[in-house]
Structure formats: structure tokens, C-alpha cells
Tab-separated table of C-alpha atoms in Angstrom:
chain	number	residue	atom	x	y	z
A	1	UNK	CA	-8.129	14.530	18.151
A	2	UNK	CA	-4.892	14.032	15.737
A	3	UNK	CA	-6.143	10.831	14.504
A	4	UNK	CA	-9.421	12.305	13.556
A	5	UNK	CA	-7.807	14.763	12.204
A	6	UNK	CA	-5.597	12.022	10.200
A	7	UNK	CA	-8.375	10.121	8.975
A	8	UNK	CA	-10.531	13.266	7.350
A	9	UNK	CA	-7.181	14.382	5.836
A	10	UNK	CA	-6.739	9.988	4.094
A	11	UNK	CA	-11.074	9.788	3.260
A	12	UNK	CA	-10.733	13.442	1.646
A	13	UNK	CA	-8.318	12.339	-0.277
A	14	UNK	CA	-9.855	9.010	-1.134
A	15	UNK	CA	-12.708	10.748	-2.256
A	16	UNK	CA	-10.639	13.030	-4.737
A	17	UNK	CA	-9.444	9.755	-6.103
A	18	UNK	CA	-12.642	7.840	-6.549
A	19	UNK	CA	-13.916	11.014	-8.449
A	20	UNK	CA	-11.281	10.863	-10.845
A	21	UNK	CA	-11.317	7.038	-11.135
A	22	UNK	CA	-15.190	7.791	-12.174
A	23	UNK	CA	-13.894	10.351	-14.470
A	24	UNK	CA	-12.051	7.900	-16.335
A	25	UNK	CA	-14.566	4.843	-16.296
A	26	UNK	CA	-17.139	6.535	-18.364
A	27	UNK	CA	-14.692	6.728	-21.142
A	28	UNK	CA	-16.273	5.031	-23.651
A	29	UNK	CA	-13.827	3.510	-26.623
A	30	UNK	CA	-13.939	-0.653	-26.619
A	31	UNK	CA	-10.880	-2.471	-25.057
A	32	UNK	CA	-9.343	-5.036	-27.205
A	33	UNK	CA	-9.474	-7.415	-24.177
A	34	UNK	CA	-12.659	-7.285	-21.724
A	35	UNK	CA	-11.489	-9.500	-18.632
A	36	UNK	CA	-14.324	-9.817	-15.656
A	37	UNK	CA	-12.716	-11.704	-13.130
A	38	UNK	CA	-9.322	-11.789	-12.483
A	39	UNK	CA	-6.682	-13.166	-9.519
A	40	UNK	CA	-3.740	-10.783	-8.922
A	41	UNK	CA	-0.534	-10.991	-6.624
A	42	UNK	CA	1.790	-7.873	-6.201
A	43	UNK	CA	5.152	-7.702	-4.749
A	44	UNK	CA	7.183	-4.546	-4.276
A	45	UNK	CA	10.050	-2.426	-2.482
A	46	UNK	CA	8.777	-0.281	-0.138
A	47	UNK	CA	10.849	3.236	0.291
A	48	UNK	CA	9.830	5.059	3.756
A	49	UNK	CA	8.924	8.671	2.579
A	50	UNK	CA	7.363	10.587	5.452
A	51	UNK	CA	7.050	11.324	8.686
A	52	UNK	CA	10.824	12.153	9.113
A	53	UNK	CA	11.200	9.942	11.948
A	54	UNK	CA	10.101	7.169	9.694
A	55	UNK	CA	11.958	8.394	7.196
A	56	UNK	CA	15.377	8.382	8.431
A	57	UNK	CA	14.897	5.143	11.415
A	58	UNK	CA	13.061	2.610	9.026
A	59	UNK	CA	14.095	0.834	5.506
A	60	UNK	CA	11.724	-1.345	3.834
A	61	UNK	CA	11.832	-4.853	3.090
A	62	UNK	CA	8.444	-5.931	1.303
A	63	UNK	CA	5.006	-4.852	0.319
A	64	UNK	CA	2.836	-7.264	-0.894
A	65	UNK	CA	-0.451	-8.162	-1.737
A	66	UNK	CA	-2.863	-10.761	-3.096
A	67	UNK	CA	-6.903	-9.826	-4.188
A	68	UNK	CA	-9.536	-10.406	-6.531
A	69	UNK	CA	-10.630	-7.541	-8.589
A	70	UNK	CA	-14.187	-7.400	-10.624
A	71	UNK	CA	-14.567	-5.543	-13.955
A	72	UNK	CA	-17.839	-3.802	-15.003
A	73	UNK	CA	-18.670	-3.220	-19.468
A	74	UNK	CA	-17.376	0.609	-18.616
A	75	UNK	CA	-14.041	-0.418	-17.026
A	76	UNK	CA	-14.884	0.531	-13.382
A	77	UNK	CA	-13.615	-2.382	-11.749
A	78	UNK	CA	-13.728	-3.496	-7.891
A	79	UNK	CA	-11.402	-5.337	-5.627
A	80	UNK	CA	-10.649	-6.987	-1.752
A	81	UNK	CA	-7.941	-8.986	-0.438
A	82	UNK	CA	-5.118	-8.957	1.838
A	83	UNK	CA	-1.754	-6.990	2.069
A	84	UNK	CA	1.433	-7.618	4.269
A	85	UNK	CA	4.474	-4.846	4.547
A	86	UNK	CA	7.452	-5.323	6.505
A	87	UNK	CA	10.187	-2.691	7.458
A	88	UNK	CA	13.027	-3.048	9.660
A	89	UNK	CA	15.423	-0.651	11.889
A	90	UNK	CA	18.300	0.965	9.871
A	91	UNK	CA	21.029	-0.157	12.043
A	92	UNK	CA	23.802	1.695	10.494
A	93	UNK	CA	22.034	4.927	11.394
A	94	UNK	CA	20.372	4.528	15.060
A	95	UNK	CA	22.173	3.894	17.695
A	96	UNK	CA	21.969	1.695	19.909
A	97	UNK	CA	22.147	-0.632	16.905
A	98	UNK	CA	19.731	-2.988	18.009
A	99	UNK	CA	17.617	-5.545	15.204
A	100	UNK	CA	13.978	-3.527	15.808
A	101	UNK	CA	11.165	-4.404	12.912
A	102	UNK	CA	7.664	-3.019	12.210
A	103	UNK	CA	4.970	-4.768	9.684
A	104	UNK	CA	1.210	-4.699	8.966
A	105	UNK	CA	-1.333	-7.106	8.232
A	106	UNK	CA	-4.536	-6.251	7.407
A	107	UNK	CA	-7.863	-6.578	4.667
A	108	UNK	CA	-8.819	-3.761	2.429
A	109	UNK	CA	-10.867	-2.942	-0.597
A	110	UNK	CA	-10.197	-1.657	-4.365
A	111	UNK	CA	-11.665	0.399	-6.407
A	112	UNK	CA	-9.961	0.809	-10.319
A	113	UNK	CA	-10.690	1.542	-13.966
A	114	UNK	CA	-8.796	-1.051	-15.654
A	115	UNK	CA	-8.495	-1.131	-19.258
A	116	UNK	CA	-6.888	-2.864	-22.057
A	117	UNK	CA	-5.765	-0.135	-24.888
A	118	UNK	CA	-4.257	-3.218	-27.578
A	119	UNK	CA	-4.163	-6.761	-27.773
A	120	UNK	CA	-1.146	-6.861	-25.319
A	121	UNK	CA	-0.941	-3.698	-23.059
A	122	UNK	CA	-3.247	-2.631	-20.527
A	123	UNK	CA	-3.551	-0.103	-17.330
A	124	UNK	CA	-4.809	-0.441	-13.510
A	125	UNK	CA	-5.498	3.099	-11.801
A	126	UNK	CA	-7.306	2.771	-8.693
A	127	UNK	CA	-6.860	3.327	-5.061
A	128	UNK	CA	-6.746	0.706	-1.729
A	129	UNK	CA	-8.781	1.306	1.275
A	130	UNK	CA	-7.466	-0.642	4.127
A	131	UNK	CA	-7.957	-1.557	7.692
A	132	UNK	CA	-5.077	-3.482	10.059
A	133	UNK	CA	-2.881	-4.522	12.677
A	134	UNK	CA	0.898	-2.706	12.744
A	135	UNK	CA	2.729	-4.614	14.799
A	136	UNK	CA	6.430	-3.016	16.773
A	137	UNK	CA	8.943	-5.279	17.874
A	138	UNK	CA	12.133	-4.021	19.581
A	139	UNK	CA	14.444	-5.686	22.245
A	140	UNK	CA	14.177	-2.557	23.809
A	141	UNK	CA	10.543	-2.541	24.675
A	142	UNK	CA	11.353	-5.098	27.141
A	143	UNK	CA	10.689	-2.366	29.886
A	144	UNK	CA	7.212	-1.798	28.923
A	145	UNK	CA	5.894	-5.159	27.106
A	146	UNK	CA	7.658	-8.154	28.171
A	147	UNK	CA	6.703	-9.804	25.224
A	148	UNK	CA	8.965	-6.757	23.333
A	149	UNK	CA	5.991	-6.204	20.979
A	150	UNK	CA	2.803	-4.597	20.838
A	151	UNK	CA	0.372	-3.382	17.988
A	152	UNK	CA	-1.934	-0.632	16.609
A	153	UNK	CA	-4.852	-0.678	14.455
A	154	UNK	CA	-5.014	1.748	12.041
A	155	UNK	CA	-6.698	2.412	8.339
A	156	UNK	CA	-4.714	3.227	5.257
A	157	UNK	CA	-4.908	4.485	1.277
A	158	UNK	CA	-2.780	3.597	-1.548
A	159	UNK	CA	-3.577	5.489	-4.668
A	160	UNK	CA	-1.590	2.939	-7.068
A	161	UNK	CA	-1.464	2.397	-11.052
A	162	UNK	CA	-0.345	-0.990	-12.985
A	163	UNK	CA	1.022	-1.363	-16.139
A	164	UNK	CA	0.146	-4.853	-17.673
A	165	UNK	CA	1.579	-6.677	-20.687
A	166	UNK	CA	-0.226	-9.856	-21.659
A	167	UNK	CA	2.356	-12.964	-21.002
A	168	UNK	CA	-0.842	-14.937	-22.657
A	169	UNK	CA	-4.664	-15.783	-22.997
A	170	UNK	CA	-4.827	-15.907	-19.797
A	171	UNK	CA	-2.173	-14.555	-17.283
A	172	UNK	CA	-0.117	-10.922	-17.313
A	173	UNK	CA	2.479	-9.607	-15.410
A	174	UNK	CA	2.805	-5.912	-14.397
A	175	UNK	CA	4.928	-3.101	-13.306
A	176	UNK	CA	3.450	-1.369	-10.149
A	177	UNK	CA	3.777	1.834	-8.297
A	178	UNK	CA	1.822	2.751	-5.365
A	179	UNK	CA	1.946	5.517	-2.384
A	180	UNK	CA	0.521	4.183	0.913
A	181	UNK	CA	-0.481	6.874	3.782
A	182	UNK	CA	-0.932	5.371	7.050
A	183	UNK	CA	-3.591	6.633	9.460
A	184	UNK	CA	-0.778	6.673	12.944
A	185	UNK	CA	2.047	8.838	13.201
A	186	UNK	CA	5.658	7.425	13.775
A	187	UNK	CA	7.925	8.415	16.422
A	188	UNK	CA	11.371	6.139	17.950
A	189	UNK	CA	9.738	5.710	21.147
A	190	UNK	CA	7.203	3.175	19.720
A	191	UNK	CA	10.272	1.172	18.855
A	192	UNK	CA	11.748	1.751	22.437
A	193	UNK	CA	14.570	4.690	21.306
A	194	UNK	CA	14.806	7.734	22.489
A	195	UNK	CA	13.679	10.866	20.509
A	196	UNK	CA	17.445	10.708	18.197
A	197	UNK	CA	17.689	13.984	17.754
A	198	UNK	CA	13.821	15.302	16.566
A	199	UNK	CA	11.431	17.366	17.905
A	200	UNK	CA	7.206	16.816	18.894
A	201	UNK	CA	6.832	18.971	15.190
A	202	UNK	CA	9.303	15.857	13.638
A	203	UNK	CA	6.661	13.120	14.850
A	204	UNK	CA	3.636	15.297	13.296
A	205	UNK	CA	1.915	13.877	10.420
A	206	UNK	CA	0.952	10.276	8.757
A	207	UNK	CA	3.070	6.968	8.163
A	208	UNK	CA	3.799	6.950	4.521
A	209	UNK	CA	5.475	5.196	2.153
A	210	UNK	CA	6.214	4.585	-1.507
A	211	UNK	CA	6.277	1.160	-3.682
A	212	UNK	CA	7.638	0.061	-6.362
A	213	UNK	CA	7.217	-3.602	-7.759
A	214	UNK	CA	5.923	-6.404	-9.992
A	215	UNK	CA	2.590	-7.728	-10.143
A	216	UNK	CA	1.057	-11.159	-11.976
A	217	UNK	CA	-2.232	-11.384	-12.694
A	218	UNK	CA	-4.751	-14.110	-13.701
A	219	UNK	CA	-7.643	-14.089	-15.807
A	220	UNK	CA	-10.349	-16.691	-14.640
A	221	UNK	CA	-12.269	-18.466	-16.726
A	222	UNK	CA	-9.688	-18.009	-19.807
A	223	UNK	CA	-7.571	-20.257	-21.007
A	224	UNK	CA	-3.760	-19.871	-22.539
A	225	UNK	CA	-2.938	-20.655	-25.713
């Protein structure tokens, strides 16, 4: 029941995106630069935001992904690839301070309206729509998985935008900020703790976090000068 509650709360607001991505792609005025296909890589910080569990046990280490996006003539572009997160245990604030880790691994899709307003600067506003494996990995889930792991599956949505500056012809590199909501809810015992202090109202609510990174990007079939 709470995870289909979850996922109606991420596709409604999916679908509030994609309507105002298709807002913006049927602005008209000509881009200097028109790229069709392109290869892109991302890197980025992840900062745990909510539940408050998550929150306060977790820091991030690295969000990253790699995809290849498709442009249309009215700047709707589309997208798939892979993406791979990792956060680890804050052992200066839970105790017992033991070396605990959580990271995904999964596929998703991309839809964007990416344009080019001058010869040199351009934006990417779009939204991710995942599917993958979270893995947990504690020495103290030892008592229920001898292997001191175990995994969920779960979807996800990152709302994200890029801004691109042109290094040349063909390649860019970006500044990135995205917002990922994760459809499982967090709480220490996955990682083996004890409650720390919260409450069953503490452990309500979506996985989410915040990025903030670097992205390069490739334009096939153009060459540099």
C-alpha cells in the first residue's frame, strides 16, 4: 500500500514535468547550434535531503551517469542510459561506528528540451525516469544475510537542468543540478542499526536526494575545429 502510494505521488509528478518540458519545446525561435545526436557523461555530489533518517545516517559520495540523448527540429529531445550513486554511513554521527554503504545501479529514460540560445551557451531541462537495484551493505546485517548485503528494486525521478558552454565544434562541458526521489523509504534497520533515536512518522516518505556536478557532452557526427 505505501509504495503504491509512493509511486502515484513520483508518476504525478513526472507528468507535471513532461507538461512543462512540452510547454517549452514548442517555443519556436532558431538555435544557433542544432545538435541531433549527442553522447553525454555526468558526474556529481550527491547531498541526502529527505527522509530524515536518510538525512542525518547517510553522506554521499557520487552520482553519475552516462546516456545518449536525441534532439527533434522543436528542441524536444529524448534520452536512455545508465546511472550509478553511491552513499556511505556517516560514522562520526551513528554509533556503533561501523563502515555501512548503500548504492544503486540501474537503466532509465530522458526526456528534455535542449536548446542552444548563442553560438556558445546552451540549456538541458528535462527529467529521468529510472528503474534499479539499491543495494545495503552493513557488517551488521550479518544476523540476517550472511552475505551482510541485500537489495531492493525500486523506480526513481530526477527533474534535472544543464547548463552547457561549447569547449568546441564538437564537445561541451556543463554545470548540472538535479533532485532524485526514490520510490522506497529509508529507515537504520535496513542498514542493521537500531531506530537512533526516530520514530515510525521519521521513516515516512521517499529516498531523496540532491546533485550537484559537471557534465561533458559529445556531439556525434561533428567534428572540432
Amino acid at each position: 500500500m505505501y509504495l503504491s502510494v509512493q509511486i502515484n505521488d513520483i508518476m504525478k509528478q513526472g507528468i507535471i514535468i513532461l507538461l512543462m518540458i512540452m510547454f517549452f519545446s514548442e517555443c519556436k525561435a532558431q538555435s544557433i547550434l542544432q545538435p541531433k545526436h549527442t553522447f553525454n557523461i555526468e558526474v556529481g555530489l550527491p547531498v541526502t535531503m529527505a527522509n530524515r533518517p536518510f538525512k542525518w545516517m547517510m553522506q554521499g559520495v557520487v552520482n553519475s551517469s552516462m546516456y545518449y540523448q536525441f534532439r527533434l527540429p522543436n528542441n524536444l529531445a529524448f534520452g536512455a542510459g545508465i546511472n550509478y550513486s553511491l552513499f556511505s554511513i556517516n560514522v562520526v554521527r551513528v554509533k556503533p561506528s561501523i563502515k555501512g554503504s548503500l548504492y544503486n545501479f540501474g537503466g532509465f529514460i530522458k526526456i528534455a528540451h535542449e536548446k542552444f540560445h548563442s553560438e556558445t551557451f546552451g540549456t538541458d531541462f528535462g527529467v529521468k525516469i529510472g528503474y534499479g537495484q539499491t543495494v545495503f551493505k552493513d557488517s551488521l546485517l550479518v544476523d540476517q544475510y550472511s552475505s551482510k548485503m541485500y537489495s531492493i528494486s525500486s523506480i526513481n525521478l530526477t527533474p534535472m537542468i544543464g547548463f552547457k558552454l561549447m569547449a568546441d565544434e564538437a564537445n561541451a562541458f556543463s554545470f548540472t543540478f538535479g533532485y532524485t526521489f526514490n520510490d522506497f523509504n529509508f529507515y537504520p534497520a535496513r542498514l542493521g542499526y537500531t531506530p537512533q533515536g526516530y520514530t515510525l512518522v521519521d521513516f515516512q516518505g521517499s529516498t531523496q536526494f540532491m546533485t550537484v556536478g559537471f557534465g561533458y557532452t559529445h556531439f556525434i557526427g561533428r567534428k572540432a575545429e
